[in-house]
Amino acid sequence: MNIQTLHASTKDVGGIPVARLLPQGRRRTIGAWCFLDHAGPAQFAADAPGLQVGAHPHTNLQTFTWMLEGEVWHQDSLGFRQLIRPKQVNLMTAGTGSRRGIAHTEQTPEGIHSLHAVQLWIALPMNQEIEPDFQHYPELPEWQEDGVRYVLTTGSFQGRTAPTQQYSPLVGVDVQADTAQSLSLALEAGWEYGVLVIAGSVNAADGTRAAADELLFFEGSADRLTLEVAAGSHFMLLGGEPLPHPTVIWWNFVADSRAALHEAVADWNSGSPRFGAEIDLSGTGLKRLVAPEPPQGLRD
Ligand code: MN
């Protein structure tokens, strides 16, 4: 198995440090996981607004929010309004094809002054007809073993299964080790895997190391993954079966061609009913975002 350490591109989103691990360079996906941001941990000043993301659309993907600290309001064009708290997952499904999409806002509630979350996108299999949807998972399988704390956010792992809906086989496991540990994790044949380090550091068996905001990326197959984990480490194991088709990403859209991305941009900017009902932004202070045109050189 070939193992690489990927570094994040970092940016500041409204005072929140965000580390983006995927996509980058030749590394586009881990199974259907196609976008990976680690946001925070951030503490806001008493008068700072926190996360304030206006109405924006998505296509051919699911947004998967894994909350670690703080709270965020979700509101979408299907009419769902949901507060997400730590140890919960929000899963929003945009649906597939050129006639489906969804829009949403994300906003820190008044009185909340922190944010720490992992925000992922899952590319949908575009050879399936999938309707837009939203799900909130307030309780997920959680257990301890040899001083290591696990939360299963999606999929099946070591005999447990999360309730989280999937359209292609995936796994996402949150792992925290208070003391230094050697972990042996079972892997599925033919899947792709990565380890996002949230805090501390993780060493692969060949000595490849990743620290906070770095991603261990595994290429090739193995039955098990051995990780040497430093005391106080926190990471997320992500894996999945590769999608049967390539995906292109632009702005908040996933598609199977550049033409489909252009169509999504035009549809959103012209107020197409493809994206559901207009979200009521009155009293939120939020705006409807404008989709930028894809650049000429966008890669397929
Ligand atoms: Mn979004």
Coordinates of C-alpha atoms in Angstrom, one line a residue, residues 47-213:
D47 CA -19.9 40.7 18.9
A48 CA -18.7 38.5 16.0
P49 CA -21.4 36.8 13.8
G50 CA -19.8 33.4 13.4
L51 CA -20.7 31.3 10.4
Q52 CA -23.1 33.2 8.1
V53 CA -23.5 31.4 4.7
G54 CA -26.2 32.8 2.5
A55 CA -28.6 30.8 0.2
H56 CA -26.6 28.7 -2.2
P57 CA -27.4 25.6 -4.3
H58 CA -26.0 22.1 -4.7
T59 CA -26.3 19.4 -7.4
N60 CA -25.4 15.7 -7.6
L61 CA -24.0 15.6 -4.1
Q62 CA -24.8 15.2 -0.4
T63 CA -23.5 17.7 2.1
F64 CA -22.4 15.8 5.2
T65 CA -21.8 17.9 8.3
W66 CA -20.1 16.3 11.4
M67 CA -20.4 18.7 14.3
L68 CA -17.7 18.7 17.0
E69 CA -18.3 22.0 18.8
G70 CA -20.8 24.8 18.6
E71 CA -24.1 24.9 16.9
V72 CA -25.4 25.8 13.4
W73 CA -28.8 26.4 12.0
H74 CA -29.6 24.7 8.6
Q75 CA -32.4 25.9 6.5
D76 CA -33.2 24.5 3.0
S77 CA -35.4 24.9 -0.1
L78 CA -37.4 21.7 0.9
G79 CA -38.6 23.6 4.0
F80 CA -36.3 21.9 6.6
R81 CA -35.0 24.0 9.4
Q82 CA -32.7 22.1 11.8
L83 CA -30.2 23.0 14.5
I84 CA -27.2 20.8 14.5
R85 CA -25.3 20.2 17.8
P86 CA -22.0 18.3 18.6
K87 CA -21.9 14.5 17.9
Q88 CA -24.7 14.9 15.3
V89 CA -24.7 14.6 11.5
N90 CA -26.8 16.6 9.0
L91 CA -27.1 15.0 5.6
M92 CA -28.6 17.0 2.7
T93 CA -29.2 15.3 -0.6
A94 CA -29.3 17.5 -3.7
G95 CA -30.6 14.8 -6.0
T96 CA -29.2 13.8 -9.4
G97 CA -29.5 14.9 -12.9
S98 CA -30.2 18.2 -14.7
R99 CA -33.7 18.7 -13.2
R100 CA -32.8 18.2 -9.6
G101 CA -31.0 20.4 -7.0
I102 CA -31.4 21.9 -3.6
A103 CA -30.4 25.2 -1.8
H104 CA -29.6 26.0 1.8
T105 CA -28.2 28.4 4.3
E106 CA -26.0 27.8 7.3
Q107 CA -25.9 30.2 10.3
T108 CA -24.4 30.3 13.8
P109 CA -27.2 31.0 16.3
E110 CA -27.1 34.1 18.5
G111 CA -25.3 33.4 21.7
I112 CA -23.0 30.7 20.2
H113 CA -19.4 31.7 20.1
S114 CA -17.5 28.6 18.8
L115 CA -17.4 26.3 15.8
H116 CA -15.6 23.1 15.1
A117 CA -16.9 20.8 12.3
V118 CA -15.9 18.5 9.5
Q119 CA -17.8 19.3 6.4
L120 CA -17.8 16.7 3.6
W121 CA -19.5 16.3 0.3
I122 CA -20.5 12.9 -1.1
A123 CA -20.8 12.7 -4.9
L124 CA -24.0 10.9 -5.8
P125 CA -24.1 8.1 -8.4
M126 CA -25.4 10.0 -11.4
N127 CA -26.6 6.7 -13.0
Q128 CA -29.3 6.6 -10.4
E129 CA -32.5 8.8 -10.1
I130 CA -32.2 10.3 -6.6
E131 CA -34.6 12.8 -5.2
P132 CA -33.6 15.8 -3.0
D133 CA -33.9 15.2 0.7
F134 CA -32.6 16.2 4.2
Q135 CA -31.9 14.1 7.2
H136 CA -30.7 14.9 10.7
Y137 CA -29.0 12.2 12.8
P138 CA -29.0 13.2 16.5
E139 CA -27.7 9.9 17.7
L140 CA -25.0 7.7 16.2
P141 CA -23.3 4.5 17.4
E142 CA -20.7 5.5 20.0
W143 CA -18.4 3.2 22.0
Q144 CA -15.0 2.9 23.8
E145 CA -12.4 0.2 23.3
D146 CA -9.0 0.0 25.0
G147 CA -9.2 3.7 26.0
V148 CA -10.2 4.8 22.4
R149 CA -13.5 6.6 21.8
Y150 CA -15.3 5.9 18.5
V151 CA -18.3 7.5 16.9
L152 CA -19.6 5.9 13.7
T153 CA -21.0 8.7 11.5
T154 CA -21.9 6.6 8.5
G155 CA -21.6 3.0 7.2
S156 CA -20.5 -0.1 9.0
F157 CA -17.4 -0.6 11.1
Q158 CA -16.2 -3.4 13.4
G159 CA -19.7 -4.9 13.8
R160 CA -21.7 -1.7 14.1
T161 CA -23.8 0.1 11.6
A162 CA -24.9 3.8 11.5
P163 CA -28.4 4.8 10.5
T164 CA -27.1 7.3 8.0
Q165 CA -28.5 7.0 4.5
Q166 CA -26.1 6.0 1.7
Y167 CA -26.3 5.8 -2.1
S168 CA -22.8 4.2 -2.5
P169 CA -20.9 2.2 0.2
L170 CA -19.0 4.5 2.5
V171 CA -17.6 4.7 6.0
G172 CA -16.8 7.6 8.3
V173 CA -15.5 6.9 11.8
D174 CA -14.5 9.6 14.4
V175 CA -11.7 8.3 16.6
Q176 CA -10.2 9.9 19.8
A177 CA -7.3 8.4 21.7
D178 CA -6.4 9.9 25.1
T179 CA -3.2 7.9 25.4
A180 CA -0.7 6.7 22.7
Q181 CA -2.1 3.7 20.9
S182 CA -1.4 1.3 18.2
L183 CA -4.7 0.7 16.3
S184 CA -5.4 -2.0 13.8
L185 CA -8.5 -1.1 11.7
A186 CA -10.3 -3.6 9.4
L187 CA -10.6 -2.4 5.8
E188 CA -13.0 -3.4 3.0
A189 CA -11.5 -4.9 -0.2
G190 CA -11.4 -2.6 -3.2
W191 CA -12.3 0.6 -1.2
E192 CA -10.3 3.8 -1.0
Y193 CA -9.3 5.2 2.4
G194 CA -8.0 8.4 4.0
V195 CA -7.4 9.6 7.6
L196 CA -8.1 13.2 8.4
V197 CA -6.1 14.3 11.5
I198 CA -8.2 16.8 13.5
A199 CA -5.7 17.0 16.5
G200 CA -2.5 15.2 17.5
S201 CA -0.6 13.0 15.0
V202 CA -1.0 9.7 13.3
N203 CA 1.8 7.5 11.8
A204 CA 1.1 4.8 9.2
A205 CA 3.0 1.5 9.4
D206 CA 5.6 2.7 6.9
G207 CA 6.3 5.7 9.0
T208 CA 4.3 8.2 6.9
R209 CA 3.1 10.8 9.4
A210 CA 0.2 13.3 9.4
A211 CA -0.4 16.0 12.0
A212 CA -3.5 18.2 12.5
D213 CA -5.1 19.4 9.3

